[in-house]
Coordinates of C-alpha atoms in Angstrom, one line a residue:
Chain A
M250 CA -29.9 -64.2 18.4
A251 CA -32.8 -64.0 20.3
G252 CA -33.8 -67.4 19.4
Q253 CA -30.4 -69.0 20.8
E254 CA -31.1 -66.9 23.7
Q255 CA -34.5 -68.2 24.4
Q256 CA -33.2 -71.6 23.8
R257 CA -30.7 -71.5 26.4
K258 CA -33.1 -70.3 29.1
D259 CA -35.7 -73.2 27.9
H260 CA -32.7 -75.5 28.5
Q261 CA -31.9 -74.2 31.8
R262 CA -35.4 -74.2 32.9
D263 CA -35.5 -78.1 31.8
D264 CA -32.7 -78.6 34.1
E265 CA -34.5 -77.2 37.1
Q266 CA -37.6 -79.3 36.6
P267 CA -37.6 -81.4 39.8
E268 CA -39.8 -84.3 38.8
P269 CA -41.5 -85.0 35.5
G270 CA -45.3 -84.9 36.0
A271 CA -45.0 -83.7 39.1
A272 CA -47.9 -81.3 40.1
P273 CA -46.6 -77.7 40.7
A274 CA -47.0 -76.3 44.0
A275 CA -48.4 -72.5 44.5
G276 CA -44.8 -71.6 45.3
Q277 CA -43.7 -72.8 42.0
A278 CA -46.6 -71.0 40.0
Q279 CA -45.8 -68.0 41.9
D280 CA -42.3 -68.6 40.7
A281 CA -43.2 -68.9 37.3
Q282 CA -44.9 -65.8 37.3
R283 CA -41.9 -64.2 38.8
D284 CA -39.6 -65.4 36.0
A285 CA -42.2 -63.8 33.4
D286 CA -42.3 -60.5 35.1
L287 CA -38.6 -60.8 35.4
D288 CA -38.0 -60.9 31.7
A289 CA -40.3 -57.8 31.2
L290 CA -38.1 -56.2 33.8
L291 CA -34.9 -57.0 31.9
D292 CA -36.4 -55.6 28.5
E293 CA -37.2 -52.3 30.4
I294 CA -33.8 -52.0 31.9
D295 CA -32.1 -52.6 28.8
G296 CA -33.3 -49.3 27.8
V297 CA -31.8 -47.3 30.8
L298 CA -28.4 -49.0 31.3
E299 CA -25.4 -46.7 30.8
P300 CA -24.5 -47.6 27.0
N301 CA -21.0 -48.8 27.6
A302 CA -20.8 -50.9 30.3
Q303 CA -17.0 -51.8 29.9
E304 CA -16.0 -48.1 30.0
F305 CA -18.3 -47.3 32.5
V306 CA -17.5 -50.1 34.8
H307 CA -13.6 -49.3 34.1
T308 CA -14.0 -45.6 35.1
F309 CA -16.0 -46.1 38.0
V310 CA -13.5 -45.4 40.8
Q311 CA -14.2 -44.1 44.1
K312 CA -12.0 -42.9 46.8
G313 CA -12.2 -44.8 50.4
G314 CA -14.3 -43.1 52.8
Q315 CA -15.4 -44.3 56.4
Chain B
M276 CA -41.5 -48.3 73.7
T277 CA -39.2 -51.4 73.0
V278 CA -38.1 -50.5 69.6
R279 CA -37.6 -46.9 69.8
R280 CA -34.8 -45.1 70.9
V281 CA -32.8 -42.1 69.4
M282 CA -31.4 -43.3 66.1
G283 CA -30.0 -42.1 62.8
I284 CA -28.0 -42.9 59.7
E285 CA -25.3 -41.6 57.8
T286 CA -24.5 -42.2 54.3
E287 CA -21.6 -41.4 52.0
Y288 CA -23.0 -41.4 48.5
G289 CA -20.7 -42.8 45.7
I290 CA -20.1 -40.0 43.1
T291 CA -18.8 -39.4 39.4
R292 CA -19.1 -36.9 36.7
A293 CA -20.5 -38.6 33.6
D294 CA -18.6 -36.5 31.0
D295 CA -15.4 -36.6 33.3
P296 CA -14.8 -39.8 35.2
A297 CA -11.4 -38.6 36.3
A298 CA -13.1 -35.5 38.1
D299 CA -11.8 -34.5 41.6
P300 CA -14.6 -36.1 43.8
I301 CA -13.9 -33.8 46.6
H302 CA -14.4 -30.8 44.5
L303 CA -17.4 -32.4 43.0
S304 CA -18.7 -33.4 46.4
G305 CA -18.7 -29.9 47.5
L306 CA -20.4 -28.9 44.5
V307 CA -23.4 -31.2 45.3
V308 CA -23.6 -29.6 48.8
R309 CA -23.4 -26.0 47.6
A310 CA -25.7 -26.8 44.8
Y311 CA -28.4 -28.1 46.9
A312 CA -28.1 -25.3 49.8
A313 CA -28.3 -22.6 46.9
S314 CA -31.2 -24.3 44.8
A315 CA -32.9 -25.2 48.2
G316 CA -32.7 -21.7 49.6
P317 CA -31.7 -20.4 52.9
T318 CA -34.9 -21.5 54.7
R319 CA -34.5 -25.3 53.5
A320 CA -30.6 -25.4 54.0
L321 CA -28.1 -23.2 55.7
P322 CA -25.9 -21.4 53.1
T323 CA -22.7 -23.4 53.0
G324 CA -20.6 -20.5 54.5
A325 CA -22.2 -21.1 57.5
G326 CA -20.1 -23.3 59.9
W327 CA -20.4 -26.8 61.8
D328 CA -20.0 -26.2 65.4
Y329 CA -17.1 -28.6 66.2
A330 CA -17.0 -27.8 69.8
D331 CA -18.1 -31.0 70.9
E332 CA -16.9 -33.6 68.6
T333 CA -14.1 -36.0 69.8
P334 CA -13.6 -38.7 67.1
L335 CA -10.5 -39.8 68.8
R336 CA -11.9 -40.5 72.1
D337 CA -12.3 -44.5 72.7
A338 CA -15.2 -46.1 74.4
R339 CA -12.5 -48.3 76.0
G340 CA -11.6 -45.4 78.0
Y341 CA -8.6 -43.9 76.4
E342 CA -7.9 -41.1 73.8
M343 CA -5.6 -41.4 71.0
A344 CA -2.7 -39.1 70.6
R345 CA -3.4 -36.7 67.6
A346 CA -0.1 -37.2 66.2
L347 CA -0.8 -40.8 65.9
A348 CA -4.1 -40.4 64.0
D349 CA -4.5 -41.0 60.3
L350 CA -5.0 -37.8 58.7
S351 CA -8.7 -39.0 57.4
Q352 CA -9.7 -39.8 61.0
L353 CA -9.5 -35.9 61.7
T354 CA -13.0 -34.9 60.8
D355 CA -13.2 -31.9 63.3
E356 CA -10.7 -29.6 61.9
D357 CA -12.7 -26.7 59.9
D358 CA -11.8 -26.8 56.4
P359 CA -13.0 -23.7 54.8
A360 CA -12.8 -25.3 51.2
V361 CA -15.2 -28.1 52.4
A362 CA -18.8 -27.5 52.0
N363 CA -21.3 -28.1 54.9
S364 CA -25.1 -27.3 55.4
V365 CA -27.5 -28.0 57.9
L366 CA -31.0 -28.6 56.6
S367 CA -34.4 -27.6 57.6
N368 CA -35.3 -31.5 58.2
G369 CA -32.3 -31.4 60.9
A370 CA -30.0 -33.4 58.9
R371 CA -26.3 -32.5 57.9
L372 CA -25.2 -32.2 54.4
Y373 CA -21.7 -31.9 53.9
V374 CA -18.5 -33.6 52.4
D375 CA -16.9 -36.4 54.1
H376 CA -13.3 -37.4 52.6
A377 CA -14.3 -37.5 49.0
H378 CA -18.0 -38.3 49.3
P379 CA -21.1 -36.1 49.8
E380 CA -22.8 -37.3 53.1
Y381 CA -26.3 -37.0 54.4
S382 CA -26.5 -37.5 58.2
S383 CA -30.0 -38.0 59.0
P384 CA -31.7 -36.1 61.6
E385 CA -32.2 -37.9 65.0
V386 CA -35.6 -39.9 64.9
T387 CA -37.0 -42.4 67.3
S388 CA -38.5 -45.2 65.5
P389 CA -37.2 -47.5 62.4
R390 CA -40.0 -46.2 60.2
A391 CA -38.8 -42.5 60.8
A392 CA -35.4 -43.8 60.4
V393 CA -36.4 -45.2 56.9
L394 CA -38.2 -41.9 55.9
W395 CA -35.5 -39.5 56.6
D396 CA -33.1 -41.8 54.9
R397 CA -35.0 -41.5 51.9
A398 CA -35.3 -38.0 52.3
G399 CA -31.6 -38.1 51.9
E400 CA -32.0 -39.8 48.6
E401 CA -34.4 -37.0 47.4
V402 CA -31.9 -34.4 48.5
M403 CA -29.1 -36.0 46.4
V404 CA -31.6 -36.1 43.4
S405 CA -32.4 -32.4 44.0
A406 CA -28.7 -31.6 44.0
A407 CA -28.0 -33.5 40.7
R408 CA -30.8 -31.9 39.2
A409 CA -29.5 -28.3 40.2
L410 CA -25.8 -29.5 39.0
Q411 CA -27.3 -30.8 35.6
G412 CA -28.8 -27.2 35.3
Q413 CA -25.2 -25.9 35.4
E414 CA -24.0 -28.6 32.8
V415 CA -22.4 -30.7 35.4
P416 CA -23.8 -34.1 34.8
V417 CA -23.1 -35.7 38.2
R418 CA -24.0 -39.1 39.1
L419 CA -24.7 -40.1 42.8
Y420 CA -24.9 -43.9 44.2
K421 CA -26.3 -45.1 47.4
N422 CA -23.7 -48.0 47.8
N423 CA -20.6 -48.6 49.6
V424 CA -18.2 -50.1 47.2
D425 CA -16.6 -49.3 43.8
G426 CA -15.6 -52.9 43.2
K427 CA -11.8 -51.9 42.9
G428 CA -10.9 -51.8 46.5
A429 CA -12.5 -48.7 48.0
S430 CA -15.2 -48.4 50.4
Y431 CA -17.2 -45.7 52.0
G432 CA -19.5 -46.2 54.8
T433 CA -23.3 -46.0 55.7
H434 CA -23.3 -45.9 59.6
D435 CA -26.0 -46.5 61.8
N436 CA -26.2 -44.9 65.3
Y437 CA -28.1 -45.7 68.3
L438 CA -28.4 -44.0 71.6
V439 CA -27.5 -46.2 74.4
P440 CA -27.3 -45.8 78.2
R441 CA -23.9 -45.1 79.4
S442 CA -24.8 -47.4 82.2
V443 CA -24.6 -50.6 79.9
P444 CA -21.2 -51.8 79.9
F445 CA -19.2 -51.5 76.6
A446 CA -18.3 -55.3 76.7
D447 CA -21.8 -56.2 77.1
L448 CA -22.8 -54.4 73.9
V449 CA -19.9 -56.1 72.0
R450 CA -20.5 -59.6 73.4
G451 CA -24.3 -59.1 72.6
L452 CA -24.0 -57.4 69.5
L453 CA -21.1 -59.4 67.5
P454 CA -23.0 -62.6 66.6
F455 CA -26.0 -60.5 65.6
L456 CA -23.9 -58.2 63.4
V457 CA -22.4 -61.1 61.6
A458 CA -25.9 -62.4 60.6
R459 CA -27.7 -59.2 59.9
Q460 CA -26.5 -58.9 56.5
V461 CA -29.0 -61.9 55.5
I462 CA -32.0 -59.4 56.1
C463 CA -30.4 -56.1 55.1
G464 CA -27.3 -56.6 52.8
A465 CA -27.1 -54.6 49.8
G466 CA -25.4 -57.5 47.8
R467 CA -22.4 -57.0 45.6
V468 CA -20.8 -58.4 42.6
G469 CA -17.1 -59.5 43.1
V470 CA -15.7 -61.4 45.8
G471 CA -12.6 -60.1 47.7
P472 CA -11.8 -56.5 48.5
A473 CA -10.6 -55.7 45.0
S474 CA -13.2 -58.2 43.5
Q475 CA -10.1 -60.5 42.8
L476 CA -13.0 -63.6 42.5
P477 CA -15.9 -63.5 40.2
G478 CA -19.3 -64.0 42.2
Y479 CA -21.9 -62.5 44.1
Q480 CA -22.3 -61.9 47.8
I481 CA -24.8 -60.6 50.2
G482 CA -23.0 -57.9 52.3
A483 CA -21.3 -54.9 50.2
R484 CA -19.3 -54.5 53.3
A485 CA -18.3 -57.9 54.3
D486 CA -15.0 -57.9 52.6
Y487 CA -13.9 -54.7 54.4
M488 CA -14.6 -55.3 57.8
E489 CA -11.3 -56.6 59.3
T490 CA -11.5 -56.6 63.1
E491 CA -14.3 -57.1 65.9
V492 CA -13.8 -54.1 67.5
G493 CA -11.8 -50.7 67.4
L494 CA -11.6 -47.2 66.9
E495 CA -10.7 -46.7 63.3
T496 CA -13.4 -46.2 60.6
T497 CA -11.4 -45.8 57.3
L498 CA -8.7 -48.5 57.8
K499 CA -8.8 -51.7 59.9
R500 CA -12.5 -51.2 60.0
P501 CA -14.3 -53.0 62.9
L502 CA -17.7 -54.6 63.4
V503 CA -18.2 -52.7 66.6
N504 CA -16.9 -49.1 66.4
T505 CA -15.4 -47.7 69.8
R506 CA -15.7 -44.0 68.6
D507 CA -17.0 -42.3 71.9
E508 CA -18.6 -39.4 70.7
P509 CA -22.1 -39.1 71.9
H510 CA -23.1 -35.6 70.8
A511 CA -25.2 -35.5 73.9
S512 CA -24.6 -35.5 77.9
A513 CA -21.6 -38.1 77.7
A514 CA -22.2 -39.0 81.6
V515 CA -25.7 -40.4 80.6
H516 CA -25.5 -41.3 77.0
R517 CA -23.3 -43.6 74.6
R518 CA -23.9 -43.3 70.9
L519 CA -23.2 -46.6 69.4
H520 CA -21.7 -46.1 66.0
L521 CA -22.0 -49.2 63.8
I522 CA -20.0 -48.8 60.5
G523 CA -20.3 -52.3 59.0
G524 CA -23.8 -51.8 57.4
D525 CA -24.9 -51.2 53.7
A526 CA -26.9 -48.6 52.5
T527 CA -30.2 -49.9 51.9
S528 CA -32.5 -48.9 48.8
A529 CA -35.2 -51.5 49.8
D530 CA -37.5 -49.9 52.6
V531 CA -38.2 -53.1 54.2
G532 CA -34.4 -54.1 54.6
G533 CA -33.7 -50.6 55.7
L534 CA -36.5 -51.1 58.4
L535 CA -35.1 -54.4 59.5
K536 CA -31.7 -53.0 59.6
V537 CA -32.2 -50.4 62.4
G538 CA -35.4 -52.0 64.0
T539 CA -33.6 -55.4 64.6
T540 CA -30.6 -53.7 65.8
S541 CA -32.6 -51.5 68.2
L542 CA -34.2 -54.4 69.5
V543 CA -31.1 -56.5 70.1
L544 CA -29.8 -53.4 71.8
R545 CA -32.7 -53.8 74.2
L546 CA -31.8 -57.3 74.8
V547 CA -28.6 -56.3 75.9
E548 CA -29.6 -53.5 78.1
T549 CA -32.3 -55.8 79.9
G550 CA -29.6 -58.7 80.3
R551 CA -31.6 -60.9 77.7
A552 CA -29.4 -61.3 74.6
P553 CA -28.7 -65.0 73.7
E554 CA -25.6 -66.6 75.1
L555 CA -23.8 -66.9 71.8
A556 CA -20.4 -66.4 70.4
L557 CA -18.8 -67.2 67.2
Q558 CA -15.3 -68.6 67.2
D559 CA -14.2 -66.3 64.2
P560 CA -16.8 -63.3 63.8
V561 CA -14.8 -61.5 61.0
G562 CA -14.3 -64.8 59.0
A563 CA -18.0 -65.8 59.7
L564 CA -19.4 -62.3 58.2
R565 CA -17.5 -63.5 55.0
V566 CA -18.6 -66.8 54.9
I567 CA -22.4 -66.0 55.6
S568 CA -21.9 -63.0 52.8
R569 CA -20.6 -65.7 50.3
D570 CA -23.5 -68.1 50.4
T571 CA -26.6 -66.8 49.0
T572 CA -28.5 -70.3 49.9
L573 CA -28.1 -69.1 53.4
R574 CA -27.2 -72.8 54.4
T575 CA -23.8 -72.3 55.3
T576 CA -23.2 -72.7 58.9
V577 CA -20.3 -71.2 61.2
P578 CA -18.9 -72.4 64.0
L579 CA -19.5 -71.3 67.6
E580 CA -17.2 -71.0 70.8
G581 CA -17.6 -74.3 72.7
G582 CA -18.9 -76.3 69.8
G583 CA -21.8 -76.4 67.6
S584 CA -22.5 -74.4 64.6
M585 CA -25.4 -72.0 63.4
S586 CA -26.4 -70.5 60.0
G587 CA -27.1 -66.7 59.5
L588 CA -30.9 -67.5 59.8
D589 CA -30.5 -69.6 62.9
I590 CA -28.5 -67.0 64.5
L591 CA -31.1 -64.4 63.5
E592 CA -33.8 -66.8 64.8
A593 CA -32.2 -67.0 68.2
Y594 CA -32.2 -63.1 68.6
L595 CA -35.8 -63.0 67.4
Q596 CA -36.9 -65.8 69.9
A597 CA -35.1 -63.8 72.7
C598 CA -37.2 -60.9 71.9
R599 CA -40.4 -62.6 71.8
D600 CA -39.5 -64.4 75.0
A601 CA -39.0 -60.9 76.6
L602 CA -42.2 -59.6 75.4
A603 CA -44.1 -62.8 76.5
E604 CA -42.5 -62.8 79.8
E605 CA -43.4 -58.8 80.2
V606 CA -39.9 -58.2 81.0
P607 CA -39.7 -54.3 82.2
G608 CA -38.6 -52.2 79.2
W609 CA -40.6 -54.6 76.7
T610 CA -44.0 -53.6 75.3
A611 CA -45.6 -54.4 72.1
D612 CA -46.1 -50.9 70.6
P613 CA -46.9 -50.7 67.0
D614 CA -43.5 -49.8 66.0
T615 CA -42.1 -52.9 67.9
A616 CA -45.0 -55.2 66.7
E617 CA -44.3 -53.9 63.0
V618 CA -40.5 -54.9 63.2
L619 CA -41.0 -58.5 64.9
E620 CA -43.7 -59.2 62.4
R621 CA -41.4 -58.3 59.4
W622 CA -38.5 -59.9 61.0
G623 CA -40.1 -63.3 61.6
G624 CA -42.0 -63.1 58.4
L625 CA -38.9 -62.6 56.2
L626 CA -36.9 -65.5 58.3
D627 CA -39.8 -67.8 57.2
T628 CA -39.7 -66.7 53.7
M629 CA -36.1 -67.1 53.2
R630 CA -35.9 -70.5 55.1
E631 CA -38.3 -71.6 52.1
D632 CA -36.4 -69.7 49.3
P633 CA -34.5 -66.6 49.8
M634 CA -35.3 -65.5 46.2
R635 CA -38.7 -65.0 47.4
A636 CA -37.5 -61.7 49.3
C637 CA -37.0 -60.2 46.2
G638 CA -39.4 -57.1 46.9
Q639 CA -38.1 -56.6 50.4
V640 CA -34.1 -56.9 50.6
D641 CA -31.8 -55.4 48.1
W642 CA -29.3 -58.4 47.8
V643 CA -32.3 -60.5 46.6
A644 CA -33.7 -57.9 44.3
K645 CA -30.1 -57.2 42.9
L646 CA -29.3 -61.2 42.6
A647 CA -32.8 -61.7 40.8
L648 CA -31.6 -59.1 38.1
L649 CA -28.3 -60.3 37.6
R650 CA -29.5 -64.0 37.3
G651 CA -32.0 -62.7 34.8
Y652 CA -29.1 -61.3 32.9
R653 CA -26.8 -64.5 33.2
D654 CA -29.6 -66.8 32.2
R655 CA -31.0 -64.4 29.3
D656 CA -27.3 -63.5 27.8
G657 CA -25.4 -66.1 29.4
L658 CA -23.1 -63.6 31.1
A659 CA -20.0 -64.7 33.6
W660 CA -20.0 -63.1 36.9
D661 CA -17.1 -60.8 35.8
D662 CA -18.8 -59.6 32.9
P663 CA -18.7 -55.7 33.0
R664 CA -22.7 -55.4 32.5
L665 CA -23.3 -57.5 35.7
R666 CA -20.9 -55.3 37.3
L667 CA -22.8 -52.2 35.8
V668 CA -26.1 -53.7 36.9
D669 CA -24.6 -53.9 40.4
I670 CA -23.6 -49.9 40.2
Q671 CA -26.6 -48.6 38.6
Y672 CA -29.0 -50.4 40.9
S673 CA -28.3 -47.7 43.4
D674 CA -27.9 -44.7 41.2
V675 CA -30.5 -42.2 42.9
D676 CA -31.8 -40.9 39.7
P677 CA -35.3 -42.1 39.3
T678 CA -35.1 -42.9 35.7
R679 CA -31.6 -44.5 35.6
G680 CA -31.2 -46.1 39.3
L681 CA -32.8 -49.6 38.9
A682 CA -33.6 -49.9 42.7
A683 CA -35.6 -46.3 42.2
R684 CA -37.5 -47.7 39.1
M685 CA -38.4 -51.2 40.7
R686 CA -39.6 -49.1 44.0
A687 CA -41.7 -46.7 41.5
A688 CA -43.1 -49.8 39.9
G689 CA -44.0 -51.8 42.9
R690 CA -41.6 -54.5 42.3
I691 CA -39.7 -53.5 45.4
E692 CA -41.9 -52.8 48.4
S693 CA -42.3 -49.1 49.7
L694 CA -43.1 -48.4 53.4
V695 CA -43.4 -44.6 52.9
S696 CA -45.0 -42.6 50.2
T697 CA -43.6 -40.2 47.9
D698 CA -45.4 -37.3 49.6
E699 CA -44.0 -38.4 52.9
V700 CA -40.6 -38.4 51.5
H701 CA -41.0 -34.9 50.2
H702 CA -42.1 -33.5 53.6
A703 CA -39.4 -35.1 55.3
V704 CA -37.0 -33.4 53.0
A705 CA -38.3 -30.1 54.2
S706 CA -39.3 -31.0 57.8
P707 CA -37.5 -32.4 60.8
P708 CA -38.9 -35.1 63.0
E709 CA -41.1 -33.9 65.8
D710 CA -39.8 -35.8 68.7
T711 CA -36.3 -35.2 69.2
R712 CA -33.8 -32.0 69.2
A713 CA -33.7 -32.2 65.4
W714 CA -37.0 -30.2 65.5
F715 CA -35.3 -27.2 67.3
R716 CA -32.6 -27.5 64.7
G717 CA -34.3 -27.9 61.6
E718 CA -36.9 -25.0 62.8
C719 CA -34.3 -22.7 63.7
V720 CA -32.9 -23.1 60.1
R721 CA -36.3 -22.6 58.6
R722 CA -37.4 -19.8 60.7
Y723 CA -34.1 -17.8 61.4
A724 CA -31.8 -19.0 58.7
A725 CA -30.4 -15.1 58.7
H726 CA -29.0 -15.5 62.2
V727 CA -28.0 -19.1 62.5
R728 CA -24.2 -19.1 62.2
A729 CA -23.5 -22.6 62.7
A730 CA -25.3 -25.7 64.2
S731 CA -24.0 -29.2 65.3
W732 CA -26.0 -32.4 66.7
D733 CA -25.8 -30.7 70.3
S734 CA -25.9 -27.0 69.6
V735 CA -27.4 -24.0 67.5
V736 CA -25.0 -21.0 67.0
F737 CA -26.8 -17.7 66.6
A738 CA -25.1 -14.3 65.5
E739 CA -26.6 -11.4 66.9
S740 CA -25.9 -8.1 65.1
G741 CA -23.4 -6.1 67.8
R742 CA -23.7 -9.0 70.3
G743 CA -21.5 -11.5 69.1
L744 CA -22.2 -15.3 69.0
R745 CA -24.7 -17.1 71.3
R746 CA -24.3 -20.9 71.5
V747 CA -27.7 -22.7 72.5
A748 CA -26.8 -26.3 73.9
L749 CA -28.9 -29.2 73.1
P750 CA -27.1 -31.9 75.1
E751 CA -30.3 -34.1 75.4
P752 CA -31.4 -35.4 72.2
E753 CA -35.1 -36.2 73.5
Q754 CA -35.2 -32.3 74.3
G755 CA -36.0 -29.5 71.8
T756 CA -39.0 -31.5 70.5
R757 CA -42.0 -29.8 68.9
A758 CA -44.0 -30.4 72.1
Q759 CA -41.3 -28.8 74.1
V760 CA -40.3 -25.7 72.3
G761 CA -43.2 -25.6 69.4
D762 CA -44.8 -22.5 71.4
L763 CA -41.5 -21.0 72.3
L764 CA -40.4 -20.6 68.7
D765 CA -44.2 -19.7 67.7
R766 CA -44.0 -16.6 70.0
H767 CA -40.5 -15.2 68.5
S768 CA -40.7 -14.5 64.8
D769 CA -36.8 -13.4 64.9
A770 CA -33.9 -14.9 66.5
A771 CA -33.3 -11.5 68.7
S772 CA -36.4 -12.0 70.6
L773 CA -36.2 -15.8 70.9
L774 CA -32.7 -15.3 72.1
G775 CA -34.0 -12.5 74.8
E776 CA -36.4 -14.9 76.2
L777 CA -33.8 -18.0 76.6
A778 CA -31.4 -15.5 78.1
S779 CA -34.1 -14.2 80.5
T780 CA -35.0 -18.0 81.5
G781 CA -31.6 -18.8 81.7
A782 CA -31.8 -21.6 79.1

């Protein structure tokens, strides 16, 4: 499973490469760092998300206010 | 003192009971208010048996000059009829904590700077966290969300309020504000999974409230919601002041977005007051609000009256430039005090960042921070926009609990930039701003709780044993400050002696 997810992500990043061999700009380096940070963040959040998303979202019903 | 003015933020929190999602939200909201008041104690929060003084509330008066007949009003517009079943408290920080419709609401004390608005808004989150902890101790697992939508059609408000001189024609305010309010979501939107009021279409948008604004100008707040609300209820001397009540904004978790929401609005009001607002008019403001909300690339443009079109960033840039010009030309009323400089620097910096790549604002603006998370999940797990996990992330982003709440966690980890420290927030939970009448209100709660029978934005009502009620009016929001009445309160350790001096001086 994890391998498949990794492949999908790698595939997507390939799509986003602008020019083969182009020198990465500082912004792109920052963005790469941001992607790595994001992966770590998602792993952390996985541990705190309400366990049953379907059920939670279904029952999250509010009354209208102002 | 360009950006400074009296302002405040009201937030209705989303609410559920974890072990009983069908629990009555009105009852549950009442429990939140009562639990906070009971756990904080009388010197931090007036007991909920104390009242709100409704003498000066006029929710049906319209800024356009007429009053709606009470019989015609939708029942939910009648916020001023005292209902003993509904809990209300006034806090020692000058805020009001009560049940509004079916939500617990924290109405911040009056502040005079955008930074203070952020601080006392964050204090409100902390009040909700404390209330939830107190209820957890009573085995009532309540969850509170600083958001504005349930994704199924219901929306509840976060209102930002600004004191404006009555002398400024209301029509000028409307004309000057509308294009700005349409574009403002770009720098402070909370983001939302789902498009359409009931999320009929899958997708993501910038403004959580964008699909719920239906008209440009109007009196209502719960139906036919307007971009500019005309409720003429100044909570102050009506001959001098107007309270501009904006109902279209989103609750913010990111401090920079929150600072810019009120900071840029206050500056735009200054533009209107000094006759410097850009000459801009959108062909269809409500339609433009939705178009801008639905384009996370920020490139889409919306048509102007008289030809041409602008993007949300273009519109915000035009207002920013008008502010910079007013400062450069030393227009009376415009000075680069530190609060003004901070807002202008943040505003310009954010627009530049967003022009390069909106996603680089993920540490400053909620809609970007949330979108980065959601894209991460979509990429990693291949989720479609209508996947319940993405909708869960959207909702749980705003959970106020520091462990569960995603924004709270990201803030604690430094992923979302904080403008205020935890210590400052804790101080603001207990203490009022010193430079408005909130100081008198909050300090009366803290010092004379046993004798304060009721309060409101512009009054504190004392009960004197054997002598009935005594109402101290506070019609001027910038009077009753620590500088003005600090010595007075320090002279009197009990309410009777304070009232004695007030009576002898004819206050």
